[in-house]
Amino acid sequence: MAQDMTLLWGSGSPPCWRVMIALEEKNLQGYNSKLLSFDKMEHKSQQVLDINPRGQVPSFKHGDLIINESYAACFYLESRFKSQGTKLIPDGAEEQALMFQRTFEGLTLYEKMAAVIFYTYYVPEGERLEAALKRNEEALVAELKLWEGYLEKLGSGSYLAGKSVSMTDVVVFPTVATLFRFGLSAERYPKLGAYYALMKERPSVKASWPPHWLENPKGQDTLKDM
Amino acid sequence: MAQDMTLLWGSGSPPCWRVMIALEEKNLQGYNSKLLSFDKMEHKSQQVLDINPRGQVPSFKHGDLIINESYAACFYLESRFKSQGTKLIPDGAEEQALMFQRTFEGLTLYEKMAAVIFYTYYVPEGERLEAALKRNEEALVAELKLWEGYLEKLGSGSYLAGKSVSMTDVVVFPTVATLFRFGLSAERYPKLGAYYALMKERPSVKASWPPHWLENPKGQDTLKDM
């Protein structure tokens, strides 16, 4: 039980979801879970600003220690609870190299996705340009093809950095799930589709599935032609 | 000696510099160092594309293992050579929490800097907007104030995550150095200025100082009024 831990999070936020999956994988259930509403701007509330001056979630506390960066929280949890739950950093040099490489490439995948699906959120109305969005879409397609190729090379039933679940899956799966939530075609990206289906059944993922996705299982179709 | 390691890098690139500092801190001198010219577009050459499909540097090889993400290479080196050279991941929970937090916040600092100093590189000529650049500048100032405050809180002579050098310094110092190279005022940001001066004298930093900065010590003044 993790009663000395608190997580402030928002439903469907990939960075928040990373930390939630890490907590599940490390058998750290029972933490204080505070779901905030993005619609009500609760992530900009004083409660969040007190522990995260950028006004963002996740905000994670372990006792008095504050960690607001999602990757930082996941690495911290693995480091503090190495021998508990799933081992997220493998031992072998080869496995480690691939795991670290894909874990950090995951930030690029997230950014390229965000530049498309959150374009109107990031860019003020008067500054939006068809050409810029088209460039972002092309960059995302190139990126998706890389990941599809990575999975193809690893063979069926693989996780993102090999035959076992690792840190890479913890931090990148929420991005993959968001891609499909926004309409990515599993026919066009069959390896990513198979990976998504595989991870969806994982207890850590089921336990942390975004509540508003459960309530409303139909997502957007932003990425359907990608 | 690290004769089974190869680094492809470009002068003045903060991501490349991170890996170079990590190699020095872990006493991994003697690696195969291949300096590429950004001006000649050598980072898009077949030699790079063969090991990094995105056509970016750094590209790092340890034997047959390829790691192209700068943070991934630094974490990998620390993990493989834990007991050699500087200990980059501290043992204590408190020290670790701060180190992970600042290490990943460092990506935000880099992005906010890049959105200002590389604005004309990232945004095609017809799409540049005064309002967007101004917003990026304001975001950078807010970010710089956070880091100035972090250092103030830690007290004089501190590194970015405490009294000892850590992974945070390895990955964030190149960004700080680039800020000053582009004209940031040490009078306006005295804590960052003192930190820059402290780290400049560190052997790992001296050994990896960008060669074109040595040749031409005068930088730009892009950030002087920030």
XYZ file of C-alpha atoms in Angstrom:
452
model
C 0.000 0.000 0.000
C 1.182 3.446 -0.890
C -0.659 5.663 1.550
C 2.280 8.055 1.720
C 1.869 8.865 -1.979
C -0.452 11.364 -3.641
C -1.121 11.819 -7.328
C -2.971 14.778 -8.811
C -4.028 13.854 -12.329
C -6.400 14.538 -15.204
C -8.341 11.931 -17.173
C -6.823 11.074 -20.561
C -3.599 13.039 -20.051
C -0.778 10.777 -21.324
C 1.773 12.208 -18.834
C -0.582 11.485 -15.903
C -1.370 8.039 -17.223
C 2.347 7.154 -17.355
C 2.677 7.658 -13.613
C -0.507 5.713 -12.909
C 0.747 2.725 -14.921
C 4.133 2.910 -13.164
C 2.399 2.883 -9.769
C 0.350 -0.180 -10.772
C 3.354 -2.018 -12.223
C 5.315 -1.399 -9.032
C 2.396 -2.703 -6.920
C 1.898 0.710 -5.355
C -1.872 0.652 -5.150
C -3.770 2.555 -2.493
C -2.155 5.946 -3.083
C -4.165 9.123 -2.621
C -5.647 9.713 -6.037
C -7.009 13.167 -6.828
C -8.730 13.444 -10.177
C -8.805 17.056 -11.384
C -10.989 18.487 -14.115
C -9.214 20.146 -17.048
C -12.577 21.634 -18.109
C -12.863 23.402 -14.766
C -9.176 24.439 -15.039
C -8.427 22.697 -11.764
C -4.846 22.057 -12.951
C -4.314 25.807 -12.578
C -5.777 25.832 -9.049
C -3.774 26.924 -6.025
C -3.650 23.298 -4.852
C -1.617 22.412 -7.948
C 0.356 25.662 -8.164
C 1.552 25.095 -4.596
C 3.412 21.978 -5.661
C 3.879 22.699 -9.382
C 4.573 26.307 -10.354
C 3.905 25.485 -14.031
C 0.300 24.548 -13.166
C 0.414 21.152 -14.804
C -0.455 17.596 -13.914
C 0.715 15.053 -13.003
C 1.808 16.295 -9.638
C 3.148 13.482 -7.525
C 4.164 13.437 -3.890
C 5.962 10.712 -1.982
C 5.899 11.883 1.606
C 7.318 15.394 1.354
C 9.103 14.775 -1.926
C 7.510 16.384 -4.955
C 7.941 15.137 -8.508
C 5.929 16.786 -11.245
C 7.592 15.481 -14.384
C 6.002 12.230 -15.528
C 9.243 10.601 -16.682
C 10.945 11.692 -13.466
C 8.206 10.103 -11.347
C 8.399 6.830 -13.298
C 12.206 6.643 -13.019
C 12.041 7.563 -9.351
C 9.476 4.828 -8.599
C 11.554 2.223 -10.428
C 14.660 3.315 -8.571
C 13.046 3.338 -5.102
C 11.066 0.089 -5.580
C 13.489 -1.871 -7.756
C 12.676 -5.293 -6.375
C 8.912 -4.742 -6.137
C 6.440 -5.493 -8.942
C 7.550 -5.387 -12.576
C 11.233 -4.783 -13.256
C 11.112 -1.786 -15.584
C 14.842 -1.414 -16.277
C 16.262 -4.702 -17.593
C 19.724 -5.920 -16.591
C 21.422 -6.779 -19.879
C 23.385 -4.166 -21.825
C 21.529 -4.827 -25.066
C 18.090 -4.746 -23.423
C 18.991 -1.593 -21.524
C 20.291 0.202 -24.588
C 17.083 -0.470 -26.520
C 14.880 0.352 -23.543
C 16.564 3.722 -22.886
C 16.602 4.562 -26.597
C 12.886 3.851 -27.133
C 11.896 5.431 -23.809
C 13.356 8.760 -24.880
C 12.213 8.461 -28.490
C 8.780 8.223 -26.897
C 8.991 11.926 -26.128
C 9.351 12.642 -29.841
C 6.362 10.436 -30.671
C 4.319 12.296 -28.057
C 5.390 15.721 -29.349
C 4.629 14.851 -32.956
C 1.224 13.511 -31.970
C 0.470 16.561 -29.808
C 1.453 18.915 -32.649
C -1.409 17.420 -34.669
C -4.190 16.508 -32.241
C -3.682 19.522 -29.978
C -2.827 21.973 -32.784
C -5.808 24.223 -32.112
C -5.086 24.097 -28.384
C -1.440 25.149 -28.781
C -1.799 27.678 -31.592
C -4.023 30.747 -31.056
C -6.838 31.151 -33.564
C -5.362 33.980 -35.633
C -2.034 32.159 -36.037
C -3.189 28.802 -37.390
C -1.876 27.867 -40.807
C -2.931 25.025 -43.055
C 0.671 24.576 -44.191
C 2.000 24.234 -40.640
C -0.624 21.674 -39.659
C 0.060 19.719 -42.870
C 3.789 19.691 -42.042
C 2.981 18.449 -38.542
C 0.811 15.692 -40.002
C 3.578 14.570 -42.343
C 6.055 14.522 -39.475
C 3.653 12.388 -37.434
C 3.185 9.900 -40.293
C 6.977 9.543 -40.680
C 7.263 8.996 -36.932
C 4.445 6.419 -36.866
C 6.158 4.478 -39.649
C 9.329 4.298 -37.560
C 7.468 2.777 -34.613
C 5.522 0.407 -36.848
C 8.903 -0.722 -38.205
C 10.389 -1.131 -34.717
C 7.543 -3.445 -33.714
C 7.757 -5.363 -36.977
C 11.448 -6.000 -36.379
C 10.847 -7.245 -32.820
C 8.272 -9.795 -33.985
C 4.695 -10.451 -32.963
C 3.696 -10.327 -29.332
C 6.552 -7.961 -28.528
C 6.480 -4.977 -26.260
C 8.113 -1.734 -27.349
C 11.616 -2.622 -26.193
C 11.574 -6.409 -26.459
C 9.847 -9.516 -25.180
C 9.123 -8.092 -21.719
C 7.274 -5.054 -20.493
C 9.681 -2.253 -19.561
C 9.837 1.443 -18.740
C 9.283 2.116 -22.435
C 5.781 0.645 -22.298
C 4.961 2.527 -19.117
C 5.781 5.891 -20.661
C 4.890 5.330 -24.338
C 1.718 3.221 -24.145
C -0.451 6.210 -23.113
C 0.652 7.950 -26.320
C -0.189 4.886 -28.419
C -3.606 4.622 -26.754
C -4.215 8.317 -27.429
C -3.334 7.843 -31.094
C -6.050 5.187 -31.390
C -8.478 7.245 -29.303
C -8.024 9.962 -31.940
C -8.832 7.598 -34.778
C -5.548 6.048 -35.919
C -6.247 3.106 -38.205
C -5.132 -0.270 -36.895
C -5.435 -1.541 -40.469
C -2.885 0.962 -41.677
C -0.638 0.416 -38.627
C -1.221 -3.264 -37.813
C 1.808 -3.691 -35.512
C 0.876 -0.664 -33.451
C -2.696 -1.955 -33.446
C -1.605 -5.364 -32.158
C 0.567 -3.741 -29.498
C -2.360 -1.575 -28.411
C -4.606 -4.633 -28.146
C -1.974 -6.528 -26.162
C -1.381 -3.738 -23.645
C -5.100 -2.938 -23.230
C -5.541 -6.235 -21.424
C -2.714 -5.625 -19.003
C -3.945 -5.203 -15.398
C -1.932 -1.994 -14.864
C -3.537 -0.455 -17.944
C -7.042 -1.654 -17.135
C -6.759 -0.304 -13.589
C -5.750 3.129 -14.873
C -7.922 3.463 -17.999
C -9.085 7.093 -18.377
C -12.507 7.331 -16.710
C -13.961 9.631 -19.358
C -12.962 7.125 -22.056
C -14.889 4.473 -20.146
C -17.917 6.736 -19.921
C -17.710 7.641 -23.579
C -15.896 4.889 -25.495
C -16.123 6.686 -28.831
C -13.167 8.942 -29.505
C -12.391 11.450 -32.248
C -11.502 10.720 -35.861
C -8.755 13.339 -36.215
C -6.142 10.796 -37.309
C -8.279 8.422 -39.363
C -6.668 9.276 -42.717
C -3.131 9.343 -41.428
C 39.615 3.705 -22.339
C 36.487 3.492 -24.416
C 37.720 2.269 -27.777
C 34.549 0.279 -28.329
C 32.501 3.483 -28.292
C 31.830 5.897 -31.137
C 30.165 9.296 -30.961
C 29.012 11.257 -33.982
C 28.435 14.835 -32.916
C 28.165 18.463 -33.978
C 29.899 21.418 -32.335
C 27.658 23.474 -30.044
C 24.701 21.080 -30.141
C 23.448 20.781 -26.544
C 22.218 17.181 -27.043
C 25.661 16.131 -28.337
C 27.409 17.981 -25.569
C 25.371 16.126 -22.926
C 26.759 12.794 -24.083
C 30.307 14.165 -24.248
C 30.109 15.406 -20.655
C 28.646 12.073 -19.520
C 31.534 10.219 -21.194
C 34.067 12.472 -19.460
C 32.369 12.193 -16.065
C 32.334 8.402 -16.355
C 36.052 8.379 -17.260
C 35.294 7.047 -20.721
C 37.933 8.960 -22.621
C 39.480 7.635 -25.798
C 36.238 6.922 -27.646
C 36.041 7.356 -31.409
C 34.975 10.936 -31.810
C 33.573 12.010 -35.181
C 32.857 15.711 -35.474
C 30.292 16.395 -38.205
C 29.574 19.732 -39.842
C 25.992 21.017 -39.592
C 26.861 23.592 -42.281
C 27.754 20.815 -44.697
C 24.610 18.925 -43.622
C 26.723 15.959 -42.580
C 24.118 15.018 -39.952
C 21.877 14.067 -42.884
C 24.619 11.942 -44.491
C 24.227 8.231 -45.128
C 26.740 7.540 -42.341
C 24.318 9.068 -39.834
C 21.092 7.836 -41.462
C 22.419 4.283 -41.273
C 22.376 4.433 -37.499
C 19.794 7.175 -36.945
C 16.837 7.255 -39.355
C 15.885 10.751 -38.123
C 19.216 12.120 -39.385
C 20.211 13.727 -36.101
C 23.191 13.815 -33.826
C 24.297 12.665 -31.355
C 24.578 9.158 -32.643
C 26.309 6.940 -30.146
C 27.502 3.367 -30.463
C 28.786 1.055 -27.765
C 29.981 -1.988 -29.642
C 26.979 -2.888 -31.778
C 24.478 -1.122 -29.555
C 23.127 2.124 -30.950
C 21.723 4.936 -28.844
C 20.757 8.168 -30.559
C 18.807 9.960 -27.882
C 21.073 12.099 -25.725
C 19.245 11.429 -22.453
C 19.137 7.712 -23.282
C 22.901 7.627 -23.860
C 23.598 9.443 -20.586
C 21.324 7.137 -18.572
C 22.783 4.104 -20.310
C 26.352 5.162 -19.523
C 25.500 5.762 -15.874
C 23.771 2.404 -15.652
C 26.583 0.437 -17.325
C 29.427 2.217 -15.520
C 27.809 2.866 -12.153
C 30.931 2.514 -10.065
C 33.262 4.342 -12.480
C 33.883 8.083 -12.425
C 31.271 10.473 -11.056
C 28.160 8.961 -9.516
C 25.410 10.667 -11.516
C 22.379 9.146 -9.771
C 22.591 9.753 -6.023
C 21.479 7.134 -3.491
C 19.172 8.991 -1.126
C 15.452 9.264 -1.829
C 15.403 13.034 -1.439
C 18.459 13.568 -3.646
C 17.085 11.215 -6.267
C 13.671 12.852 -6.346
C 15.212 16.282 -6.941
C 17.707 14.959 -9.468
C 15.059 13.170 -11.566
C 12.693 16.141 -11.334
C 15.289 18.694 -12.491
C 16.738 16.360 -15.112
C 13.392 16.116 -16.876
C 12.491 19.749 -16.320
C 15.701 20.352 -18.257
C 13.902 19.251 -21.413
C 11.387 22.053 -20.908
C 14.167 24.601 -20.403
C 15.820 23.403 -23.612
C 12.565 23.543 -25.597
C 11.722 27.020 -24.377
C 15.222 28.228 -25.229
C 15.121 26.575 -28.657
C 11.727 28.143 -29.420
C 13.429 31.550 -29.141
C 17.004 31.162 -30.392
C 16.133 28.704 -33.181
C 12.798 30.330 -34.081
C 13.850 31.200 -37.623
C 15.322 27.730 -38.058
C 12.140 25.941 -36.983
C 9.551 28.230 -38.576
C 9.596 28.743 -42.377
C 9.964 32.330 -43.522
C 6.377 32.927 -44.637
C 4.974 31.623 -41.344
C 6.915 33.690 -38.815
C 4.839 35.880 -36.542
C 5.953 38.607 -34.184
C 3.238 37.583 -31.702
C 4.358 33.956 -31.618
C 8.008 34.847 -31.057
C 7.005 37.287 -28.319
C 4.991 34.557 -26.601
C 7.977 32.224 -26.826
C 10.193 34.904 -25.299
C 7.801 35.420 -22.404
C 7.645 31.673 -21.810
C 11.449 31.524 -21.743
C 11.689 34.378 -19.227
C 9.184 32.632 -16.929
C 11.190 29.420 -17.239
C 14.505 31.180 -16.537
C 13.046 32.719 -13.398
C 12.100 29.256 -12.156
C 15.666 27.995 -12.552
C 17.132 31.140 -11.028
C 14.835 30.493 -8.049
C 15.846 26.840 -7.801
C 19.512 27.795 -7.557
C 18.770 30.554 -5.076
C 16.979 28.075 -2.823
C 19.874 25.596 -2.958
C 22.389 28.219 -1.880
C 25.639 29.426 -3.390
C 28.076 26.966 -4.865
C 25.291 24.475 -5.581
C 24.842 22.366 -8.630
C 21.415 22.046 -10.241
C 20.191 19.249 -7.994
C 22.157 19.840 -4.832
C 25.648 20.026 -3.447
C 27.102 17.438 -5.824
C 27.277 17.166 -9.574
C 24.604 14.795 -10.898
C 22.885 13.676 -14.079
C 20.992 16.968 -14.028
C 24.201 18.932 -14.610
C 25.313 16.582 -17.356
C 22.132 17.093 -19.350
C 21.172 20.664 -18.438
C 24.529 22.473 -18.347
C 24.827 22.530 -22.173
C 21.520 24.406 -22.280
C 22.708 26.898 -19.670
C 25.951 27.437 -21.585
C 23.985 27.989 -24.780
C 21.803 30.582 -23.052
C 24.919 32.580 -22.162
C 26.434 31.999 -25.610
C 23.303 33.672 -26.976
C 23.700 36.672 -24.737
C 21.816 35.944 -21.519
C 22.746 38.505 -18.881
C 24.538 37.135 -15.826
C 23.627 40.385 -14.071
C 19.959 39.740 -14.566
C 20.313 36.037 -13.712
C 23.128 36.009 -11.150
C 22.518 32.482 -9.827
C 22.514 30.998 -13.296
C 25.599 33.088 -14.043
C 27.411 31.757 -10.981
C 26.431 28.206 -11.863
C 27.712 28.700 -15.406
C 31.026 30.020 -14.076
C 31.335 27.097 -11.645
C 30.687 24.436 -14.271
C 32.899 26.061 -16.912
C 35.926 25.129 -14.847
C 34.946 21.492 -14.498
C 37.349 19.170 -16.339
C 34.521 17.298 -18.131
C 33.177 20.578 -19.444
C 36.572 21.973 -20.428
C 37.438 18.760 -22.278
C 34.225 18.938 -24.285
C 33.895 22.685 -24.909
C 32.461 23.285 -28.414
C 35.437 23.793 -30.746
C 33.797 26.579 -32.735
C 33.135 28.476 -29.505
C 36.851 28.220 -28.735
C 37.721 29.503 -32.187
C 35.224 32.320 -31.963
C 34.586 33.167 -28.307
C 32.062 35.881 -29.092
C 28.509 34.589 -29.323
C 25.232 36.199 -30.346
C 23.197 38.763 -28.403
C 19.754 37.276 -29.103
C 18.883 36.993 -25.412
C 20.559 40.100 -24.031
C 17.320 41.912 -23.122
C 15.595 38.879 -21.702
